[in-house]
Coordinates of C-alpha atoms and ligand atoms in Angstrom, one line a residue:
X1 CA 30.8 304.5 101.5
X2 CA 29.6 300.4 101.7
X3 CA 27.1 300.1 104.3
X4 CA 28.5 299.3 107.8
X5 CA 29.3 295.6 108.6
X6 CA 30.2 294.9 112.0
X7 CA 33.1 292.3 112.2
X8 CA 32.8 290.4 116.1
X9 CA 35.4 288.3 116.4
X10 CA 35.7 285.9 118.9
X11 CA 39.0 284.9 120.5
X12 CA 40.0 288.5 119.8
X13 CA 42.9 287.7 122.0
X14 CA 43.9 285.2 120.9
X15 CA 47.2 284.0 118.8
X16 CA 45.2 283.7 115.4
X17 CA 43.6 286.9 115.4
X18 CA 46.9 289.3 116.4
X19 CA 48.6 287.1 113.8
X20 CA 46.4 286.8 110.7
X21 CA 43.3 288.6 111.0
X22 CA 43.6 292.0 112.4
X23 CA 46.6 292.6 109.6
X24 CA 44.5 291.2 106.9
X25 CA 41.6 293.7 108.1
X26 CA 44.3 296.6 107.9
X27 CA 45.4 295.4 104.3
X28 CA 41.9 295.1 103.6
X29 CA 41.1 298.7 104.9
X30 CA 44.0 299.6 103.0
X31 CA 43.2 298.6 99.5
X32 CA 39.4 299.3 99.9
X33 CA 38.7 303.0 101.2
X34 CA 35.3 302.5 100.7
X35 CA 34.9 299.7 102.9
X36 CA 32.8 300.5 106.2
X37 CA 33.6 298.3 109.1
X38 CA 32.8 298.2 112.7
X39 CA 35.3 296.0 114.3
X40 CA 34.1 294.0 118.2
X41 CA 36.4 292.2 119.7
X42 CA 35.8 289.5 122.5
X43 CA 38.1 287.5 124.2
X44 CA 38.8 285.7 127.5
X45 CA 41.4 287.6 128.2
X46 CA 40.7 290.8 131.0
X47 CA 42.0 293.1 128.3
X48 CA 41.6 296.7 128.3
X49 CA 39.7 298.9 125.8
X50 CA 43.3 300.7 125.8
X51 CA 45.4 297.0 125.1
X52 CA 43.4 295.6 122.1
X53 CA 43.4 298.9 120.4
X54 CA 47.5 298.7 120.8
X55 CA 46.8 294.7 119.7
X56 CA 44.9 296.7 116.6
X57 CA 47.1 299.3 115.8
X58 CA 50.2 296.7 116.0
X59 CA 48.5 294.3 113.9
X60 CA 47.4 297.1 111.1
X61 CA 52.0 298.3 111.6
X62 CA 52.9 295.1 110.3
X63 CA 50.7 294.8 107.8
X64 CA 51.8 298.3 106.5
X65 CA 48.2 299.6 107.1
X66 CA 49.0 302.2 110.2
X67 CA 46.8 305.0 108.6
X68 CA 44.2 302.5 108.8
X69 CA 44.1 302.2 112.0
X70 CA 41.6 305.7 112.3
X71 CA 38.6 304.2 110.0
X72 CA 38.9 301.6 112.6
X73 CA 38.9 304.0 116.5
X74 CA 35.2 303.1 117.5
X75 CA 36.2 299.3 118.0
X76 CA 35.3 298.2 121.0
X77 CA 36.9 294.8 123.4
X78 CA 34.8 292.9 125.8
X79 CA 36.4 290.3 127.8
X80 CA 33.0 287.8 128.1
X81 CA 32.8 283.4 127.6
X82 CA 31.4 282.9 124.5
X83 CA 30.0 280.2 125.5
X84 CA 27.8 282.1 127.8
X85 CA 24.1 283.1 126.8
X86 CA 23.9 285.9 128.5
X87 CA 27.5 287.0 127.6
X88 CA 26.6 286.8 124.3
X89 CA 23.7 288.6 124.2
X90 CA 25.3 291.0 125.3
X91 CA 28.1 291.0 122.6
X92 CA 24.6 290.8 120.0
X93 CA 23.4 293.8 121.8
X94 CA 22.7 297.1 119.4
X95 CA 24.3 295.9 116.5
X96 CA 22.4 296.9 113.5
X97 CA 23.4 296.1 109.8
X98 CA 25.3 293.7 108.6
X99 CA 26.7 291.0 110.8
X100 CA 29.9 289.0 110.9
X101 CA 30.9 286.5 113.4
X102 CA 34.1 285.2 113.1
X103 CA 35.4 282.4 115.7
X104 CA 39.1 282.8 116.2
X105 CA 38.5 279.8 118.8
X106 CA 39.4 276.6 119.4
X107 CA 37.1 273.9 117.6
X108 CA 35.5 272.9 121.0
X109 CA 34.9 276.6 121.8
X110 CA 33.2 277.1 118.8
X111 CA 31.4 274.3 118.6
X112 CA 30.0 275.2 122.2
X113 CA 29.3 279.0 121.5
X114 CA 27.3 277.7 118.6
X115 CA 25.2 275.3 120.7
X116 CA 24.4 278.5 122.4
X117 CA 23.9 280.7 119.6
X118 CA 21.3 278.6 118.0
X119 CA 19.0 280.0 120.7
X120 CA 19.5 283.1 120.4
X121 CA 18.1 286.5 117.6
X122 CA 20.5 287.3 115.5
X123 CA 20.6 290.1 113.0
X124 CA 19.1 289.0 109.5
X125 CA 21.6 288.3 107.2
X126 CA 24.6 287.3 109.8
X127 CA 27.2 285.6 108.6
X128 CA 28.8 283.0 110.5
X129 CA 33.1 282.5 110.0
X130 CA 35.0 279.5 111.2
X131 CA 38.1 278.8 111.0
X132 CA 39.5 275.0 110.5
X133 CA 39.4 272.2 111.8
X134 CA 35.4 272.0 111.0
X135 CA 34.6 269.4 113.4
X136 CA 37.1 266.3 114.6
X137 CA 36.2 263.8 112.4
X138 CA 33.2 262.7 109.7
X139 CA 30.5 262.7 112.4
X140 CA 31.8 265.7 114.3
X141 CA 31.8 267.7 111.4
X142 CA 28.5 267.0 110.3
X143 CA 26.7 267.8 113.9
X144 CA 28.5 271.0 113.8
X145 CA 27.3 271.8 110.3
X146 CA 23.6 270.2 111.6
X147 CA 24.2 273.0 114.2
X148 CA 25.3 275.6 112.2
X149 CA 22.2 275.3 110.1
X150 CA 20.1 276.0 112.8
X151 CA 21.6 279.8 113.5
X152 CA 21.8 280.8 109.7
X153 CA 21.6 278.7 106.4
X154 CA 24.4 277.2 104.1
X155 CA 24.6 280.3 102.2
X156 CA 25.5 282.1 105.3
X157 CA 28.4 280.1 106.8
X158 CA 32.0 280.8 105.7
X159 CA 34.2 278.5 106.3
X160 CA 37.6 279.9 106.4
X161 CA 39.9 278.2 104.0
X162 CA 43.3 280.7 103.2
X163 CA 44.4 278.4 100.8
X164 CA 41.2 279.4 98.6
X165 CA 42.2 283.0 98.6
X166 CA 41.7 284.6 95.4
X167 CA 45.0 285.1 93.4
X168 CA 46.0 281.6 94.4
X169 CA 42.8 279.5 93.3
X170 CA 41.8 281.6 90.2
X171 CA 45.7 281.1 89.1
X172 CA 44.8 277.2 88.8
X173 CA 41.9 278.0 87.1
X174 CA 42.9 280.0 84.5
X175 CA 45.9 278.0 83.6
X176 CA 43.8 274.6 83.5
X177 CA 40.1 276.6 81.5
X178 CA 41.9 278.8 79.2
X179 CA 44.4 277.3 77.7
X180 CA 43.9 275.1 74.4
X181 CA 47.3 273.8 75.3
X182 CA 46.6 272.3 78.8
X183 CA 42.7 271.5 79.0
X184 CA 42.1 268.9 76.4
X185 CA 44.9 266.6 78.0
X186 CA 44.2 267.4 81.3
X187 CA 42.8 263.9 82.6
X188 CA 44.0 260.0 82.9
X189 CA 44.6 259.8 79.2
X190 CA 47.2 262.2 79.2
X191 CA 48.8 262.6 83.0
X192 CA 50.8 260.4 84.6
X193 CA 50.9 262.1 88.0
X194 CA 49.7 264.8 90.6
X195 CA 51.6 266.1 92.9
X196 CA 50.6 268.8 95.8
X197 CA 53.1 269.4 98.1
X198 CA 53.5 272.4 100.8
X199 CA 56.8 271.5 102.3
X200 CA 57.5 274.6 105.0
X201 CA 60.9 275.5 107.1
X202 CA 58.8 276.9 109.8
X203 CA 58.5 274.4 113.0
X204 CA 56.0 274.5 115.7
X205 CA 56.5 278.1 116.3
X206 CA 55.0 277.6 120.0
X207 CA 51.3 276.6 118.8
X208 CA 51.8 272.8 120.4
X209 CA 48.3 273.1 121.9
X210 CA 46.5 273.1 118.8
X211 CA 49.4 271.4 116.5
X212 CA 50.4 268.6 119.0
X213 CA 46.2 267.5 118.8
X214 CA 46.1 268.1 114.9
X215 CA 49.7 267.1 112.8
X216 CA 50.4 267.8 109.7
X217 CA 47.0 265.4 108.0
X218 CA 44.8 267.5 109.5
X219 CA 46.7 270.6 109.6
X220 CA 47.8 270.9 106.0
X221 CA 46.3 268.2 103.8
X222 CA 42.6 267.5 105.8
X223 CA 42.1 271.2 105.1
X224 CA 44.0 272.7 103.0
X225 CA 45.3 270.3 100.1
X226 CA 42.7 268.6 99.5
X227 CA 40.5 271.7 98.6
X228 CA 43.6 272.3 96.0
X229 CA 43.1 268.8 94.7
X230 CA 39.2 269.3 94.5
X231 CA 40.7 272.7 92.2
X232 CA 42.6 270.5 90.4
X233 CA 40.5 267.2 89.7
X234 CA 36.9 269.1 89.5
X235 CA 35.2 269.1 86.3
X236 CA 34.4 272.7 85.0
X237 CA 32.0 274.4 86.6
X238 CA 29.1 276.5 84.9
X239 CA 30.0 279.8 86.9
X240 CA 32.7 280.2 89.6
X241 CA 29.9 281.2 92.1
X242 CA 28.7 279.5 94.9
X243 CA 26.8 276.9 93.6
X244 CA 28.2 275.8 90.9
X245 CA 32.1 276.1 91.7
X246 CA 31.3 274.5 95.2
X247 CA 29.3 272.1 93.6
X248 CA 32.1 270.6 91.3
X249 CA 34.5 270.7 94.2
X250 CA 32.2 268.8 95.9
X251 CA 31.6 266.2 93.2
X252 CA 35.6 265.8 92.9
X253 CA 36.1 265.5 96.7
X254 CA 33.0 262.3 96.9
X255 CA 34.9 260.5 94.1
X256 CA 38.1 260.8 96.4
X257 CA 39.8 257.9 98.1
X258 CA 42.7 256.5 99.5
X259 CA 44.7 254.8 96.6
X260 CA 44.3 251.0 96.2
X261 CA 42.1 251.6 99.9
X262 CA 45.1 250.8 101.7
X263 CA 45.9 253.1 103.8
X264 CA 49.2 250.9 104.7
X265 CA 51.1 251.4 101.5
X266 CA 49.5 254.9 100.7
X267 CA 50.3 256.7 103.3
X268 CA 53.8 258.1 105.1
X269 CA 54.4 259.8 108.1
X270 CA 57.6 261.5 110.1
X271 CA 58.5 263.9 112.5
X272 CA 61.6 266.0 112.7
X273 CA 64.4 265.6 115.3
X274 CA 66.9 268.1 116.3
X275 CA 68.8 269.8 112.9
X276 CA 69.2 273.4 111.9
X277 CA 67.0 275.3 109.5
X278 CA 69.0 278.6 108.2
X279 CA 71.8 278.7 111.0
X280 CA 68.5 278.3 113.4
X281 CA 69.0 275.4 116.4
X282 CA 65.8 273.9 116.5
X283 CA 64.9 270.7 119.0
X284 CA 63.7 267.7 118.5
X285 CA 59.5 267.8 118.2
X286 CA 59.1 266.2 121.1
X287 CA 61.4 268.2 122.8
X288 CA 59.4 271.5 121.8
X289 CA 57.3 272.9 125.1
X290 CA 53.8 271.0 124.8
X291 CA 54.5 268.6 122.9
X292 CA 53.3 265.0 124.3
X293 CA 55.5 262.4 122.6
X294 CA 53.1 259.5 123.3
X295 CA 50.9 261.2 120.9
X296 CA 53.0 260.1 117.8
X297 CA 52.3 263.3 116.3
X298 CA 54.0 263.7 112.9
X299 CA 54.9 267.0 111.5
X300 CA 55.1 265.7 107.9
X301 CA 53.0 263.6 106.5
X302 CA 52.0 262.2 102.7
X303 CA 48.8 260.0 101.0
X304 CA 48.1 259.1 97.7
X305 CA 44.5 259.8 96.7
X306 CA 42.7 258.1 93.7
X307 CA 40.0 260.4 92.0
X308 CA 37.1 257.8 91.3
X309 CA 36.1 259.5 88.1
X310 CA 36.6 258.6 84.1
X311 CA 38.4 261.3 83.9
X312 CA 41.3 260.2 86.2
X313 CA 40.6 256.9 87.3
X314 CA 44.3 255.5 87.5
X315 CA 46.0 258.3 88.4
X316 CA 48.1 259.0 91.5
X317 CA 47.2 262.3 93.8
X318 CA 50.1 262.4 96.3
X319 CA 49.2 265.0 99.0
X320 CA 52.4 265.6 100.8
X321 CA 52.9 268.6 103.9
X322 CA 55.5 269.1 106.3
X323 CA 57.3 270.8 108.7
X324 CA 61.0 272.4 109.7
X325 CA 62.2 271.1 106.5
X326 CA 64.8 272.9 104.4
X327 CA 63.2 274.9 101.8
X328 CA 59.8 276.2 101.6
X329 CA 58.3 274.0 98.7
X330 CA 54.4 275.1 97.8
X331 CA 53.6 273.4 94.7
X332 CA 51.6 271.5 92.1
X333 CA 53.2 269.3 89.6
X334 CA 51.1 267.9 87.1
X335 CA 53.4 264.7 85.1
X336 CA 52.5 264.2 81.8
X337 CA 52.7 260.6 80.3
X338 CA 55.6 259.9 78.0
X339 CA 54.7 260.6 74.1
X340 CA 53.7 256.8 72.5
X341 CA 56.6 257.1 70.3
X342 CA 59.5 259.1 69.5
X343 CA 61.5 259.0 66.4
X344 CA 64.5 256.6 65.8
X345 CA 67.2 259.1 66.6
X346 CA 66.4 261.3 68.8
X347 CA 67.9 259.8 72.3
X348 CA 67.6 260.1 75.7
X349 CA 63.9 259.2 75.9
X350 CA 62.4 261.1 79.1
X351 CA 60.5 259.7 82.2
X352 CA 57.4 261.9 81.3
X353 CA 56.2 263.8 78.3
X354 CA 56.8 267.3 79.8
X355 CA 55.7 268.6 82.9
X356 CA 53.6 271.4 84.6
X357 CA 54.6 273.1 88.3
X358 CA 52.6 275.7 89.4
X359 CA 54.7 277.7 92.7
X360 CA 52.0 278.9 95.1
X361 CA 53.7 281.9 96.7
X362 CA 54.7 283.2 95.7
X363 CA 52.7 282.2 92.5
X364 CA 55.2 280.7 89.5
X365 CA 54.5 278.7 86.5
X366 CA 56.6 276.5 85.3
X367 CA 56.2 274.5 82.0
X368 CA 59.2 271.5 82.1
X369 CA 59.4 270.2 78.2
X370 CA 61.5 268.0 76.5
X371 CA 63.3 269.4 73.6
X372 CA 66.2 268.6 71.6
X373 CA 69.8 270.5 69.9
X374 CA 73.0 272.0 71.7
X375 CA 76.6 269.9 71.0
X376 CA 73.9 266.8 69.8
X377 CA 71.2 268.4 68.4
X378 CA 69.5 264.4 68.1
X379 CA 69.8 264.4 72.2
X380 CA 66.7 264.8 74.2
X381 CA 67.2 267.2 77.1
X382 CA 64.8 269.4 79.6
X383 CA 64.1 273.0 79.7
X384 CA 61.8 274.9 81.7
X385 CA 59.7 277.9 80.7
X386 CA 58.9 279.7 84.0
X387 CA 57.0 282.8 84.5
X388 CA 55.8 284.6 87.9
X389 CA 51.5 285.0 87.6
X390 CA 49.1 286.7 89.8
X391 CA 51.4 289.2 91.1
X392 CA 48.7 289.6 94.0
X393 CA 50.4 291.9 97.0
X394 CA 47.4 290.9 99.2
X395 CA 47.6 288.4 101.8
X396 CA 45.7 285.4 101.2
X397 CA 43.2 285.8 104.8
X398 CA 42.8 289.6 103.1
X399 CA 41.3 288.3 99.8
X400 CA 39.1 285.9 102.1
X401 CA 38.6 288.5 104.2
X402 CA 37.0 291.0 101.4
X403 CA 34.7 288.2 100.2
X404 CA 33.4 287.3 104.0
X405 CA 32.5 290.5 104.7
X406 CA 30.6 291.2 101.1
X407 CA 28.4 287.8 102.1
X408 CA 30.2 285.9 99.1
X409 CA 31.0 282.3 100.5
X410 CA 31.7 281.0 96.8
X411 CA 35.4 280.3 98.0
X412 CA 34.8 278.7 101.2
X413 CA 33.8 275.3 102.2
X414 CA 30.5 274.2 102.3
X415 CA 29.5 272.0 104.7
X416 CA 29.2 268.5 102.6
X417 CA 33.0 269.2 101.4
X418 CA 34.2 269.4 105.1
X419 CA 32.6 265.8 105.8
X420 CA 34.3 264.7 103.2
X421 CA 37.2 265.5 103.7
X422 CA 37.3 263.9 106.9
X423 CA 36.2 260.8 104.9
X424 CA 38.8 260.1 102.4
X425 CA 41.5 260.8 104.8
X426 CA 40.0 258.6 107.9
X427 CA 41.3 254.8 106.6
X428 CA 44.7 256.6 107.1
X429 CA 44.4 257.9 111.2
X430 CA 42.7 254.8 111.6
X431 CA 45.7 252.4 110.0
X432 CA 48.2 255.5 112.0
X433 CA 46.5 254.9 115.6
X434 CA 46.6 250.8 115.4
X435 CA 50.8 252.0 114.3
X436 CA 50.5 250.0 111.2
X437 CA 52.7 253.2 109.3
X438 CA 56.1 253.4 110.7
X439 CA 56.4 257.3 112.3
X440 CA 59.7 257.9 110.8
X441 CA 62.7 260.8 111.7
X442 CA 63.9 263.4 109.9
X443 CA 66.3 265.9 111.0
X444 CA 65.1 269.6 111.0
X445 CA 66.6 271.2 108.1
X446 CA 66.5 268.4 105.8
X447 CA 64.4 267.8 102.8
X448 CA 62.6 264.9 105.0
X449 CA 63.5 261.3 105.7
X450 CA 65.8 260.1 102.6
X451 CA 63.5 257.6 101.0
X452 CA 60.9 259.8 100.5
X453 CA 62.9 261.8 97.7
X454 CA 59.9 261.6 95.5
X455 CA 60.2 260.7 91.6
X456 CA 59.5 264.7 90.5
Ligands
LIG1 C1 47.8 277.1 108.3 C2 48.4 276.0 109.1 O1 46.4 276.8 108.1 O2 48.5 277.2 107.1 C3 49.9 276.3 109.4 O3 47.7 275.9 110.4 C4 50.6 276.5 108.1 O4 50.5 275.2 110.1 C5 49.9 277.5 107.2 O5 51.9 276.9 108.4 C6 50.5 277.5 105.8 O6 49.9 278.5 105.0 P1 50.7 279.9 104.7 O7 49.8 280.6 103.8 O8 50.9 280.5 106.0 O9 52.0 279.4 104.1

């Protein structure tokens, strides 16, 4: 048995916690019998002891994890403000071992509970866990991390990215590090194009108070896609631990900017009106409960990043993210440039000189390449090689979760990397609030507005 690691979360009643992290605790129970946990759960909510245990064993059902549930009786709920010294204490009070704090909270809440936890003892080796968004902007992200730093150091602080979740992240690595095929021509001499795009059929799904605030920039690509294009555009890192891997993300995300720096021209935004997603009425966004319309929120949204670096100087990152559109698109696609020549007779010279698309879940690789024969064997046509990888039956938040709690933060975002992501996509909300982008319509259901078909 591991030694005991008390989990506390905070906002145990809340959405995000019922939602994503008591099933990933149950998976992760589930897959690692050896794992000793002491789960606390606090919330603001006058739960019983007797209604966050049904919360737990509900949350464990639907993650298949039920028999779980037992290595898991002990925990404990305490309805207290976080952001209350004394309540917190409390919360602290006779915990021994290992310590993990996660903040299932709003950003203000947590930003406040950590202005009071900076005061307080904590149990060496605590481990603080935040979920996105770190901070509003550049300068809110750095006090936080300034405050952070004062409860634990760096090495301590997890910040919660799903999208860095094992299977996914070491799937990009692998295909880009160990193949002879793909590494040398991975860079501006050879690609033409990067595409990252997480295109989702699910709406609001009744989470306007935090959506309405956030939209899909700081929703999807603020958090999550750029840390994929950091993956992608990184140079190779000694080790895939903390230092190093975090280190080359890092270095990749401060040679990040907008393309061209104009924010006007490379950037898009829409939202969805009324349509249909899979015999599904859906409204209008604005028509959705808690939605303020006069905040010009856009549920899709789309930049084009320049990676300042030798290595890809000249070529376009689009970052594109969306919601209630038709299909449920999660992928990369890498463009290679067209070949300098082809022979005289073979025709039908291509666009690009193959392609890469790798599927994030489910996780699919796809190698697009030009080749030639059938009725005209002299006639160039396409053909794609596909294959499933990482055939990973863990949830993404479960393989973040197993790291957190072993104290590994090698897959989570340092503080720096937060900032700057806030930086490279800040020309764009500024250009967005003086309504130099047009907010464009699409209806729900559709693959976005019509002009935004994009060339892969
Ligand atoms: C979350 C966003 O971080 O990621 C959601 O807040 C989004 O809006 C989700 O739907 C997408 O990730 P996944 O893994 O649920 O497809």
């Amino acid at each position: 048995m591991s030694k005991p690691t008390t989990l506390l979360i905070l906002g145990a009643s809340g959405d995000l916690t019922s939602r994503l992290l008591l099933p990933a605790i149950g998976q992760l129970l589930e897959r690692e019998p050896d794992r000793h946990l002491m789960l606390k759960g606090a919330g603001s909510d006058a739960w019983s002891e007797r209604r966050w245990k049904e919360a737990v064993r509900t949350a464990f059902a639907s993650a298949e994890a039920e028999d779980q549930v037992e290595r898991v009786s002990d925990t404990t709920y305490t309805k207290a403000d976080v952001t209350d010294a004394a309540a917190l204490t409390g919360l602290l009070d006779g915990i021994t071992g290992s310590l993990v704090i996660y903040f299932a909270l709003p950003p203000a809440v947590t930003a406040a509970a950590c202005g009071v936890l900076k005061d307080l003892t904590l149990p060496e080796d605590t481990v603080l866990a935040l979920e996105k968004p770190f901070g509003g902007d550049e300068e809110g992200a750095r006090e936080l991390n300034a405050t952070l730093l004062k409860i634990v150091p760096e090495h301590r602080i997890f910040r919660v990215d799903h999208f860095l979740g094992r299977s996914t992240l070491l799937n990009i690595l692998g295909v880009r590090f160990a193949n002879r095929l793909i590494e040398p021509v991975w860079s501006a001499d050879h690609v033409q194009s990067v595409l990252v795009r997480y295109d989702e059929s699910l709406a609001l799904e009744g989470r306007a108070r935090y959506y309405d605030k956030a939209g899909a920039m700081i929703d999807m690509i603020q958090s999550h896609l750029l840390q994929v294009l950091a993956i992608l555009a990184m140079e190779e890192p000694v080790d895939l631990d903390e230092i190093d891997l975090r280190d080359a993300k890092s270095a990749a995300l401060r040679a990040t900017h907008i393309w061209d720096d104009n924010a006007v021209r490379s950037s898009r935004r829409a939202r969805y009106t009324a349509g249909t997603i899979d015999g599904r009425e859906l409204p209008s966004y604005v028509d959705e409960e808690g939605v303020d319309p006069s905040r010009q929120t856009e549920t899709l949204a789309e930049i084009v990043c320049e990676v300042r670096t030798s290595r890809w100087a000249g070529v376009p990152f689009t970052l594109r993210s969306g919601k209630a559109l038709r299909d449920k698109t999660a992928e990369i696609v890498v463009a290679f440039k067209p070949v300098r020549h082809i022979p005289d007779g073979l025709t039908g010279a291509p666009a690009d000189g193959g392609l890469l698309r790798l599927s994030l879940s489910p996780d699919r690789i796809e190698l697009e390449l030009n080749v030639n024969g059938g009725d005209d064997p002299f006639a160039l046509r396409r053909e794609k090689l596909s294959t499933r990888i990482g055939r990973s039956t863990l949830q993404a938040y479960t393989e973040v979760l197993s790291q957190l709690l072993d104290g590994d933060v090698a897959l989570s975002v340092r503080g720096d990397a937060a900032e700057e992501c806030w930086r490279i996509i800040q020309p764009v909300r500024d250009a967005w609030a003086r309504g130099e982008v047009h907010l464009e319509d699409y209806p729900a259901g559709s693959l976005g507005p019509a002009e935004w078909a994009t060339s892969h």
